[in-house]
PDB file of C-alpha atoms in Angstrom:
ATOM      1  CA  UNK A   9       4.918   9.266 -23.499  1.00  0.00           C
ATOM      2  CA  UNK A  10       6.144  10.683 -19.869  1.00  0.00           C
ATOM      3  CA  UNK A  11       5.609   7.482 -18.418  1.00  0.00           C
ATOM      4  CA  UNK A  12       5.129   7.853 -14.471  1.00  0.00           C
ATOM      5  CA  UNK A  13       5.796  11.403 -13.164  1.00  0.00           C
ATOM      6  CA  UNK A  14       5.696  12.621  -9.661  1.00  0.00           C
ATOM      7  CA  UNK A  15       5.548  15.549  -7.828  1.00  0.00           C
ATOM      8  CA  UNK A  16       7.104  17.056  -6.208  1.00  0.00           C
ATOM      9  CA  UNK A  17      10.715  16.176  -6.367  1.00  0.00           C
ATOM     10  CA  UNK A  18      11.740  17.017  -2.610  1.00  0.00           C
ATOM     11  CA  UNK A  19       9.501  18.211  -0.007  1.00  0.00           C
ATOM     12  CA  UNK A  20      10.542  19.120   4.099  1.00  0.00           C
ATOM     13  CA  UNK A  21       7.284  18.778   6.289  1.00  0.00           C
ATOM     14  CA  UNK A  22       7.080  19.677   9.926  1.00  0.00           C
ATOM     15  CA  UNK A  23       5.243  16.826  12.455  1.00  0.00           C
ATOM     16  CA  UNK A  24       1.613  16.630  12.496  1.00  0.00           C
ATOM     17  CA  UNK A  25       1.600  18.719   8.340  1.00  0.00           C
ATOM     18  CA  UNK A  26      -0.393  17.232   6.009  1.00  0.00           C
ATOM     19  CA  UNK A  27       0.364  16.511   2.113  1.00  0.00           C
ATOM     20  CA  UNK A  28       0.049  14.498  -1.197  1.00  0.00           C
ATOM     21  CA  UNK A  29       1.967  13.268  -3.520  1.00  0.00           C
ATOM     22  CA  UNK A  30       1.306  13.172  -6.880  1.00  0.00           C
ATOM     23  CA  UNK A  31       1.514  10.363  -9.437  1.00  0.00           C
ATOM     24  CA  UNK A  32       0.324  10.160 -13.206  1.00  0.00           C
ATOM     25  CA  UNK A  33       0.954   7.649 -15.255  1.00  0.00           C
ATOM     26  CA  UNK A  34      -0.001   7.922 -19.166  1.00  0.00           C
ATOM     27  CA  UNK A  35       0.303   4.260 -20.363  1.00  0.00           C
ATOM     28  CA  UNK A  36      -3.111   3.238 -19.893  1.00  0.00           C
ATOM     29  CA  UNK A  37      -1.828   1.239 -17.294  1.00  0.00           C
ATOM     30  CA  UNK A  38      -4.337  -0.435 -15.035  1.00  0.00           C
ATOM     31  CA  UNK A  39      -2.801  -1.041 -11.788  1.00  0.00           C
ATOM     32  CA  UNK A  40      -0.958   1.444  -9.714  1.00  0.00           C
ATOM     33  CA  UNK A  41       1.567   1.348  -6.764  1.00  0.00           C
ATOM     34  CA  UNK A  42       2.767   3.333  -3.986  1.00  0.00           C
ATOM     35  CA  UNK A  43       6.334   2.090  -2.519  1.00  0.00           C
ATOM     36  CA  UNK A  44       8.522   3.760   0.276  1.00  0.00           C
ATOM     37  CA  UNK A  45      12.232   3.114   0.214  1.00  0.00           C
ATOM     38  CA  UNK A  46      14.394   3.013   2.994  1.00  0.00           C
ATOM     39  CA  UNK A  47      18.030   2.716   3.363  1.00  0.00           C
ATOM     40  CA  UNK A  48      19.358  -0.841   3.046  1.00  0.00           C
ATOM     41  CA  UNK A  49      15.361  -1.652   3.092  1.00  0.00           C
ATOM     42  CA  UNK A  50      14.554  -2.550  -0.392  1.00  0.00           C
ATOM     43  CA  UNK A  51      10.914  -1.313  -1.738  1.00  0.00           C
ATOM     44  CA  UNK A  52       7.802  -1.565   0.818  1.00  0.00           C
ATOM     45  CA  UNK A  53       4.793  -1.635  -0.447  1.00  0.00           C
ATOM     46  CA  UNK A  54       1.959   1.133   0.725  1.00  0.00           C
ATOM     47  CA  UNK A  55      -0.992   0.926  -0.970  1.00  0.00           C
ATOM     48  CA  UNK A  56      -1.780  -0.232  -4.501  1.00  0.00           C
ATOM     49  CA  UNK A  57      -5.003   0.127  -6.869  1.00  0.00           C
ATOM     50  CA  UNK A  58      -6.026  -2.407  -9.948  1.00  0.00           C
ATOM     51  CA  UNK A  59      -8.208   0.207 -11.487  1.00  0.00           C
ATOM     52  CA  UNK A  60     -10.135   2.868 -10.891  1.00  0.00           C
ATOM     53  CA  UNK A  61     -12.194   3.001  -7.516  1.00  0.00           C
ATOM     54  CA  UNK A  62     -10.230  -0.138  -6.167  1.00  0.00           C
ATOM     55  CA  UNK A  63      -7.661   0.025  -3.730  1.00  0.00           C
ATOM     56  CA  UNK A  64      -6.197  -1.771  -1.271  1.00  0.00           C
ATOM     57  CA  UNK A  65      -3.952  -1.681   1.614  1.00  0.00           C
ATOM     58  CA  UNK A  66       0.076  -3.251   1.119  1.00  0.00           C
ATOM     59  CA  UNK A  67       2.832  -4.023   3.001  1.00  0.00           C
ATOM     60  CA  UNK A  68       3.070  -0.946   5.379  1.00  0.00           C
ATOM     61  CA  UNK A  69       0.072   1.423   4.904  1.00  0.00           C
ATOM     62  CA  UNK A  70      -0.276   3.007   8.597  1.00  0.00           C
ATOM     63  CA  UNK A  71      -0.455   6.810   8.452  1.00  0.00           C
ATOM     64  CA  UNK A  72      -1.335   7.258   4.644  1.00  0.00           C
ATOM     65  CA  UNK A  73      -4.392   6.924   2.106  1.00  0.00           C
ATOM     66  CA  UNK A  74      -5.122   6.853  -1.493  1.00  0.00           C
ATOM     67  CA  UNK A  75      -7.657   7.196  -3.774  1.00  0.00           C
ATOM     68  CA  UNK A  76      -7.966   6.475  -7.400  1.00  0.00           C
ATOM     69  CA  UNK A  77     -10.948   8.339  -9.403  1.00  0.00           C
ATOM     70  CA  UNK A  78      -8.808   8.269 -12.921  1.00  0.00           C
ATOM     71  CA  UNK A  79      -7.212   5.464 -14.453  1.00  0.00           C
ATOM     72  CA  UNK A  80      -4.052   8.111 -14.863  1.00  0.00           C
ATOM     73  CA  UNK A  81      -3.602   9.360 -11.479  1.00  0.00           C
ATOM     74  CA  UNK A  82      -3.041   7.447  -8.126  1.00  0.00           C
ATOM     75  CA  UNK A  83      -2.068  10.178  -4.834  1.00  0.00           C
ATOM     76  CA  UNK A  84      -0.855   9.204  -1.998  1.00  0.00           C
ATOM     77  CA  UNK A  85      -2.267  11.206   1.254  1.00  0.00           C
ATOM     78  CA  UNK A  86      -0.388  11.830   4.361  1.00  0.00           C
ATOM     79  CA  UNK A  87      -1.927  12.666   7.367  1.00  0.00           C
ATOM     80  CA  UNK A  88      -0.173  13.843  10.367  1.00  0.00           C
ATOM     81  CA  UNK A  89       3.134  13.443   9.212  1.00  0.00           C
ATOM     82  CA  UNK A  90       5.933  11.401  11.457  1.00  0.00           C
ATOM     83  CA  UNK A  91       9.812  11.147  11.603  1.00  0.00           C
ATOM     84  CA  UNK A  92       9.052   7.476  10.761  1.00  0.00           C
ATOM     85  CA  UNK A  93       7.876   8.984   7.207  1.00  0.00           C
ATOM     86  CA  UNK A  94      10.726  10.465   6.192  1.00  0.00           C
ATOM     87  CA  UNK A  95      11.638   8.428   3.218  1.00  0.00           C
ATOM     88  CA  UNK A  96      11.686   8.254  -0.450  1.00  0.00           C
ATOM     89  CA  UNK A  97       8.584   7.701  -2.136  1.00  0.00           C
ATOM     90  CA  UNK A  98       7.654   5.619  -5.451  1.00  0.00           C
ATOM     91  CA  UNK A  99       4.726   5.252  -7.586  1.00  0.00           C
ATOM     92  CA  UNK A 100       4.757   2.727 -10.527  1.00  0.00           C
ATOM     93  CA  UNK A 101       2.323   1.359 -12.545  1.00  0.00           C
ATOM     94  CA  UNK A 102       1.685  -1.788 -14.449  1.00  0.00           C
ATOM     95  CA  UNK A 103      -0.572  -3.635 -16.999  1.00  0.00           C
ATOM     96  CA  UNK A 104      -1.686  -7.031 -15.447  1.00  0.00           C
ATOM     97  CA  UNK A 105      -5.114  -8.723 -17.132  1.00  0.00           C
ATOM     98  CA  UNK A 106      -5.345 -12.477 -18.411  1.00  0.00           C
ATOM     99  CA  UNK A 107      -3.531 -13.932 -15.186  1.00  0.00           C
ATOM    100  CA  UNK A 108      -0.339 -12.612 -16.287  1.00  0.00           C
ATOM    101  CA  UNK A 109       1.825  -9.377 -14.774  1.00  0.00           C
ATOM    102  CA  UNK A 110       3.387  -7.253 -16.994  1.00  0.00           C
ATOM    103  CA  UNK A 111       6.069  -5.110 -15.758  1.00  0.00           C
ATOM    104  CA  UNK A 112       6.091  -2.085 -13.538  1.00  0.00           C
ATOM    105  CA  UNK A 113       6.988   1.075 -14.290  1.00  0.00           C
ATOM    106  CA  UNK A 114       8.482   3.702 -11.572  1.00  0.00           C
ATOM    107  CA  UNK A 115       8.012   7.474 -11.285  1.00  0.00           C
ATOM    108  CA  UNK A 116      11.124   9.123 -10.338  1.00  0.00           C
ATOM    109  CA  UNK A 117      10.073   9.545  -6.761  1.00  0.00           C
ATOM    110  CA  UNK A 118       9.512  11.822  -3.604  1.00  0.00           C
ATOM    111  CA  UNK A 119      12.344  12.525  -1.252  1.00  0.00           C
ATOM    112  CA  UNK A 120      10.201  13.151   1.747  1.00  0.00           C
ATOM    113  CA  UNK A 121      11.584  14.544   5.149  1.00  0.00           C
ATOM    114  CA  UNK A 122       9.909  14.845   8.116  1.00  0.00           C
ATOM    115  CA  UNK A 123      11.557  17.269  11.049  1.00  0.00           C
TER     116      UNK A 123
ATOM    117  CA  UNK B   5       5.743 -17.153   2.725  1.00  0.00           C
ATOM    118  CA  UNK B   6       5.855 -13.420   1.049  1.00  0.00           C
ATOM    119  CA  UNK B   7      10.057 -13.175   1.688  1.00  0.00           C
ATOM    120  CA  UNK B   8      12.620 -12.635  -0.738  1.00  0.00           C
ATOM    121  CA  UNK B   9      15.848 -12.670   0.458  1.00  0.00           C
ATOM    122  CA  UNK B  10      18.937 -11.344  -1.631  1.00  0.00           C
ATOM    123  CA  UNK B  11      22.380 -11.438  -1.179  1.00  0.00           C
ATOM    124  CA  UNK B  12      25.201 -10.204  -1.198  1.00  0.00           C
ATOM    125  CA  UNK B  13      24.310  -7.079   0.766  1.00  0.00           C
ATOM    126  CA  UNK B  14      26.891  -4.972  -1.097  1.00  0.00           C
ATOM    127  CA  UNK B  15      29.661  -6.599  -4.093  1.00  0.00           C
ATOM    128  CA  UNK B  16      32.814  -4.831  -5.544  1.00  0.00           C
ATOM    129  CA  UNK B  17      33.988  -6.449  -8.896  1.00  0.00           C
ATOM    130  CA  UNK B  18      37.083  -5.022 -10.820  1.00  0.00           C
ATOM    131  CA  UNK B  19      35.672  -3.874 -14.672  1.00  0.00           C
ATOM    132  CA  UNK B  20      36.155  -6.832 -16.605  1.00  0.00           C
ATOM    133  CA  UNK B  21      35.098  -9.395 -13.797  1.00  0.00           C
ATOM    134  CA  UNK B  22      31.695 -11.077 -13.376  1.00  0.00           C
ATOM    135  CA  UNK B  23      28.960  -9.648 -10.333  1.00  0.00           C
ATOM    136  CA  UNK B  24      26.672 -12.154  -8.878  1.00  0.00           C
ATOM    137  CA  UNK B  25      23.647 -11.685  -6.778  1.00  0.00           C
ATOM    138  CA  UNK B  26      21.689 -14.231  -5.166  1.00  0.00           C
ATOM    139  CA  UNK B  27      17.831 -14.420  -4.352  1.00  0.00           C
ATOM    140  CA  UNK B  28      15.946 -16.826  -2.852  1.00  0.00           C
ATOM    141  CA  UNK B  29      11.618 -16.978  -2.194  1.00  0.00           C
ATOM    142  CA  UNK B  30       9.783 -19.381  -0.569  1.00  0.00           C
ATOM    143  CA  UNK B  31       5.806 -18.468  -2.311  1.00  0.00           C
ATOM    144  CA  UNK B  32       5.682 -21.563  -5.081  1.00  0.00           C
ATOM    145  CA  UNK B  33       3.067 -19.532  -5.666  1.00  0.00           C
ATOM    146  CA  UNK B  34       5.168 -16.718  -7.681  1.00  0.00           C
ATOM    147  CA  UNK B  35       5.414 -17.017 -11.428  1.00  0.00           C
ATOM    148  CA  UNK B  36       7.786 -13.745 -12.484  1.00  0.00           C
ATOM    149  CA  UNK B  37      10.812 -13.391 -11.123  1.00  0.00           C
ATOM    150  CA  UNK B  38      12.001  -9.637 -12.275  1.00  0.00           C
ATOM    151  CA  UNK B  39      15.668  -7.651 -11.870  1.00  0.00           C
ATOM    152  CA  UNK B  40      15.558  -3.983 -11.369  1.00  0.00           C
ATOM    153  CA  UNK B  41      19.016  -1.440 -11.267  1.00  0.00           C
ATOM    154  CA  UNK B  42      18.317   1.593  -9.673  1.00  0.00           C
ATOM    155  CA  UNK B  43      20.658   4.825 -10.303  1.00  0.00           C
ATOM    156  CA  UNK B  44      21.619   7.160  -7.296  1.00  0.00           C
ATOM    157  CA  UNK B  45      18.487   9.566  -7.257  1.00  0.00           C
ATOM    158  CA  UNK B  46      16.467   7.610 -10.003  1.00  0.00           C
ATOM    159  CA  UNK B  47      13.691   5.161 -10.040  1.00  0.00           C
ATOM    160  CA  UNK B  48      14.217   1.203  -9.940  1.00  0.00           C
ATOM    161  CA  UNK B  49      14.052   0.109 -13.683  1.00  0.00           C
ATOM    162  CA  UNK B  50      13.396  -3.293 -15.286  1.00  0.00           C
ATOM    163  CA  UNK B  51      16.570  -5.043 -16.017  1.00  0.00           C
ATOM    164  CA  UNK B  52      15.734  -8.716 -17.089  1.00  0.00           C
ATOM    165  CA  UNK B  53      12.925 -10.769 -16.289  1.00  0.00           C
ATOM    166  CA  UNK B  54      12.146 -14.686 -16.621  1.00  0.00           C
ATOM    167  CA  UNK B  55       9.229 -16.740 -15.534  1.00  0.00           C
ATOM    168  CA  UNK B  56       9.784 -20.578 -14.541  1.00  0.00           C
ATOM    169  CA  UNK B  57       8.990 -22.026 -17.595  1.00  0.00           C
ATOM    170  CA  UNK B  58      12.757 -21.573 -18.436  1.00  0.00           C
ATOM    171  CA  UNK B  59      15.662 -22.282 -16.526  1.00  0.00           C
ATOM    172  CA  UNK B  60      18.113 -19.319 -17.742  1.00  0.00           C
ATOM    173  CA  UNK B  61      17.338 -16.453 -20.070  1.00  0.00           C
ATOM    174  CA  UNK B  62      20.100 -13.935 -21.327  1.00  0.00           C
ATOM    175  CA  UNK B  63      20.279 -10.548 -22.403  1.00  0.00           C
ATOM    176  CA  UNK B  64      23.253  -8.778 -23.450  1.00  0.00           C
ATOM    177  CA  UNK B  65      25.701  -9.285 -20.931  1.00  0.00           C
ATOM    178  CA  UNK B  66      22.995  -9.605 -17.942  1.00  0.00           C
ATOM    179  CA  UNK B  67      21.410 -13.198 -17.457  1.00  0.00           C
ATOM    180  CA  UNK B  68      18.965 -14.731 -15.027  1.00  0.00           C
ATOM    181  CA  UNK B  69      19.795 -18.440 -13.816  1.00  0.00           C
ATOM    182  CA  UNK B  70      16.819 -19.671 -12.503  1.00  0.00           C
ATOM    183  CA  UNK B  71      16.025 -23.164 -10.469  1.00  0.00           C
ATOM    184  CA  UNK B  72      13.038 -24.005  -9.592  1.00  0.00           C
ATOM    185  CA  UNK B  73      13.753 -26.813  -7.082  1.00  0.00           C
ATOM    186  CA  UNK B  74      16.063 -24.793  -5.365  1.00  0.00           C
ATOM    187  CA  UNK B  75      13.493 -21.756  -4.833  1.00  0.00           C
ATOM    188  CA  UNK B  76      16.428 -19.778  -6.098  1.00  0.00           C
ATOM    189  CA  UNK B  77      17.372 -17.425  -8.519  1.00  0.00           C
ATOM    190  CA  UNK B  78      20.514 -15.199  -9.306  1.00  0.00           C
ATOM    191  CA  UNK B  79      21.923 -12.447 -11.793  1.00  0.00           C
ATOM    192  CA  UNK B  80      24.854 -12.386 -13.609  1.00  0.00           C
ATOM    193  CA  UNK B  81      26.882 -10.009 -15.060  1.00  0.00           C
ATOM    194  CA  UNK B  82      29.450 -10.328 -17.691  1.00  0.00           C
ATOM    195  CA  UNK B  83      32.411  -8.244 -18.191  1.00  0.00           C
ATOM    196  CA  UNK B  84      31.000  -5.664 -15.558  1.00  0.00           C
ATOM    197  CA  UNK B  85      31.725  -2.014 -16.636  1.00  0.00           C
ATOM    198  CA  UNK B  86      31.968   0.782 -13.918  1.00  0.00           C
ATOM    199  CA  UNK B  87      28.563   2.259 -15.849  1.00  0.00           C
ATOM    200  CA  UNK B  88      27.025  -0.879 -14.161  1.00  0.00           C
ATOM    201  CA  UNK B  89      27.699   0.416 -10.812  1.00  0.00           C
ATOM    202  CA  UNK B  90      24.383   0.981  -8.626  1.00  0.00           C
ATOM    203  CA  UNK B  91      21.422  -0.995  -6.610  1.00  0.00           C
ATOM    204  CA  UNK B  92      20.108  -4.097  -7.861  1.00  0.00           C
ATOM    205  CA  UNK B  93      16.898  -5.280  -6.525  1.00  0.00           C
ATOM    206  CA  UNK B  94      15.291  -8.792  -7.068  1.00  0.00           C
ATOM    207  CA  UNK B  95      11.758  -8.990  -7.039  1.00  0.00           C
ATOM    208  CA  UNK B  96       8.750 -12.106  -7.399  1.00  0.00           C
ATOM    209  CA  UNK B  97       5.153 -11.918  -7.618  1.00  0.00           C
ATOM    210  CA  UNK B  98       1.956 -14.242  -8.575  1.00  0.00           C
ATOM    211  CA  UNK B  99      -1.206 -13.898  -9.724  1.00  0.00           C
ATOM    212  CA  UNK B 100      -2.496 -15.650  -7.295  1.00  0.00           C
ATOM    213  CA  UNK B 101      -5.515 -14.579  -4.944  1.00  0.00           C
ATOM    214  CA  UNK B 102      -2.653 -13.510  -2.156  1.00  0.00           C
ATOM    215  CA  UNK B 103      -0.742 -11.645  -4.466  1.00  0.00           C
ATOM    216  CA  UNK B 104      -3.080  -9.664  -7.456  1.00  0.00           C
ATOM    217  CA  UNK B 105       0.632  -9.113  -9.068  1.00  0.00           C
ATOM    218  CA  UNK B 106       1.919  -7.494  -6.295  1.00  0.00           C
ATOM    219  CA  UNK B 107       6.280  -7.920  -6.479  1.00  0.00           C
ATOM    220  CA  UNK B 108       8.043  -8.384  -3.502  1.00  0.00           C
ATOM    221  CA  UNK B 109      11.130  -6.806  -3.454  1.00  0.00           C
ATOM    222  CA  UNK B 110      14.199  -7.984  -2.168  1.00  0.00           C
ATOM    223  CA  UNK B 111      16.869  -5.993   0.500  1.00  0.00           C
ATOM    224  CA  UNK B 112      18.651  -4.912  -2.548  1.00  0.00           C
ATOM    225  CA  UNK B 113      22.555  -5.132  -3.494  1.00  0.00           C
ATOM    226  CA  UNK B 114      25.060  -2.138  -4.057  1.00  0.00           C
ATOM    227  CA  UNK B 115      27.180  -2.887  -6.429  1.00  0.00           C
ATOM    228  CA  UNK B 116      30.757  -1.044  -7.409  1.00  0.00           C
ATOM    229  CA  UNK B 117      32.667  -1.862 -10.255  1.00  0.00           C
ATOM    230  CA  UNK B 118      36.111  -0.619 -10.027  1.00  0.00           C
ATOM    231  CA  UNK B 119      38.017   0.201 -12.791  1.00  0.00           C
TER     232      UNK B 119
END
């Protein structure tokens, strides 16, 4: 199993480009999650999915979007990128069913700048 | 309600010496109380878990002490070896209808381990 990958590794975007990220995740995993990661921040949450077709927003989800028409992959859209954007990016999935959270699983992550 | 707050913000232990880390929540909703270490350049990975059913749980030389009461729990880790040196993050989520699973991350804690 490759777990959660994402691409791409590193990516420079210019104010007011457009892009997605990539994340698959081959567990069979039925809830997904998009974190940014700031210095001396901790993990923020963006946008996260239960299943596929569901979504909803998290902690900070201004300026992105997300869709989810697999169970395996969850992107994350940026639209008009910002300086305030520039970041590091994780996905991570989980299992979660019976009232009970199983444990996510991260990608490797997006460094994303913005200039 | 949703806070976790961790502590120390950074800790330098000589190899040999024990690292703490603090965390504290205020959600009685939450129900899993996860560790993650993160590697310079690398995802946040599971470290040690424990739910509130139990008030410590150990695992190799990393063990959660956990109290309830107190809305508090903490890492330790025994005989700390320069390989443990990196970013520990506390985390707690619920199942509950606020949370769908969701883990709040704490600020997260650098640690060094000199040898």
């Amino acid at each position: 199993n490759a777990g959660v990958t994402q691409t791409p590794k590193f990516r420079i975007l210019k104010i007011g480009q457009s892009m997605t990220l990539q994340c698959a995740q081959d567990m069979n995993h039925n809830y997904m999650y998009w974190y940014r990661q700031d210095p001396g921040m901790g993990l923020k949450l963006i946008y996260y999915s239960v299943g596929a077709g569901i979504t909803d927003k998290g902690e900070v989800p201004n300026g992105y979007n997300v869709s989810r028409s697999t169970t395996e992959d969850f992107p994350l859209r940026l639209e008009l990128a910002a300086p305030s954007q520039t970041s590091v990016y994780f996905c991570a999935s989980s299992y979660s069913g019976r009232g009970v959270t199983d444990t996510q699983y991260f990608g490797p992550g997006t460094r994303l700048t913005v200039l | 309600q949703q806070q976790v707050k961790q502590s120390p913000q950074s800790l330098i232990v000589q190899k040999g010496g024990i690292s703490i880390i603090n965390c504290a929540y205020e959600n009685t909703a939450f129900d899993y109380f996860p560790w993650y270490q993160q590697f310079p350049g690398k995802g946040p990975a599971l470290l040690i878990a424990i739910r509130p059913d139990v008030s410590e749980k150990k695992e190799g030389r990393f063990t959660i002490s956990f109290n309830k009461s107190a809305k508090q729990f903490s890492l330790h880790i025994m005989d700390s070896q320069p390989g443990d040196s990196a970013t520990y993050f506390c985390a707690a989520s619920g199942m509950g209808s606020s949370n769908t699973g969701k883990l709040i991350f704490g600020q997260g804690t650098t640690l060094q381990v000199k040898p």
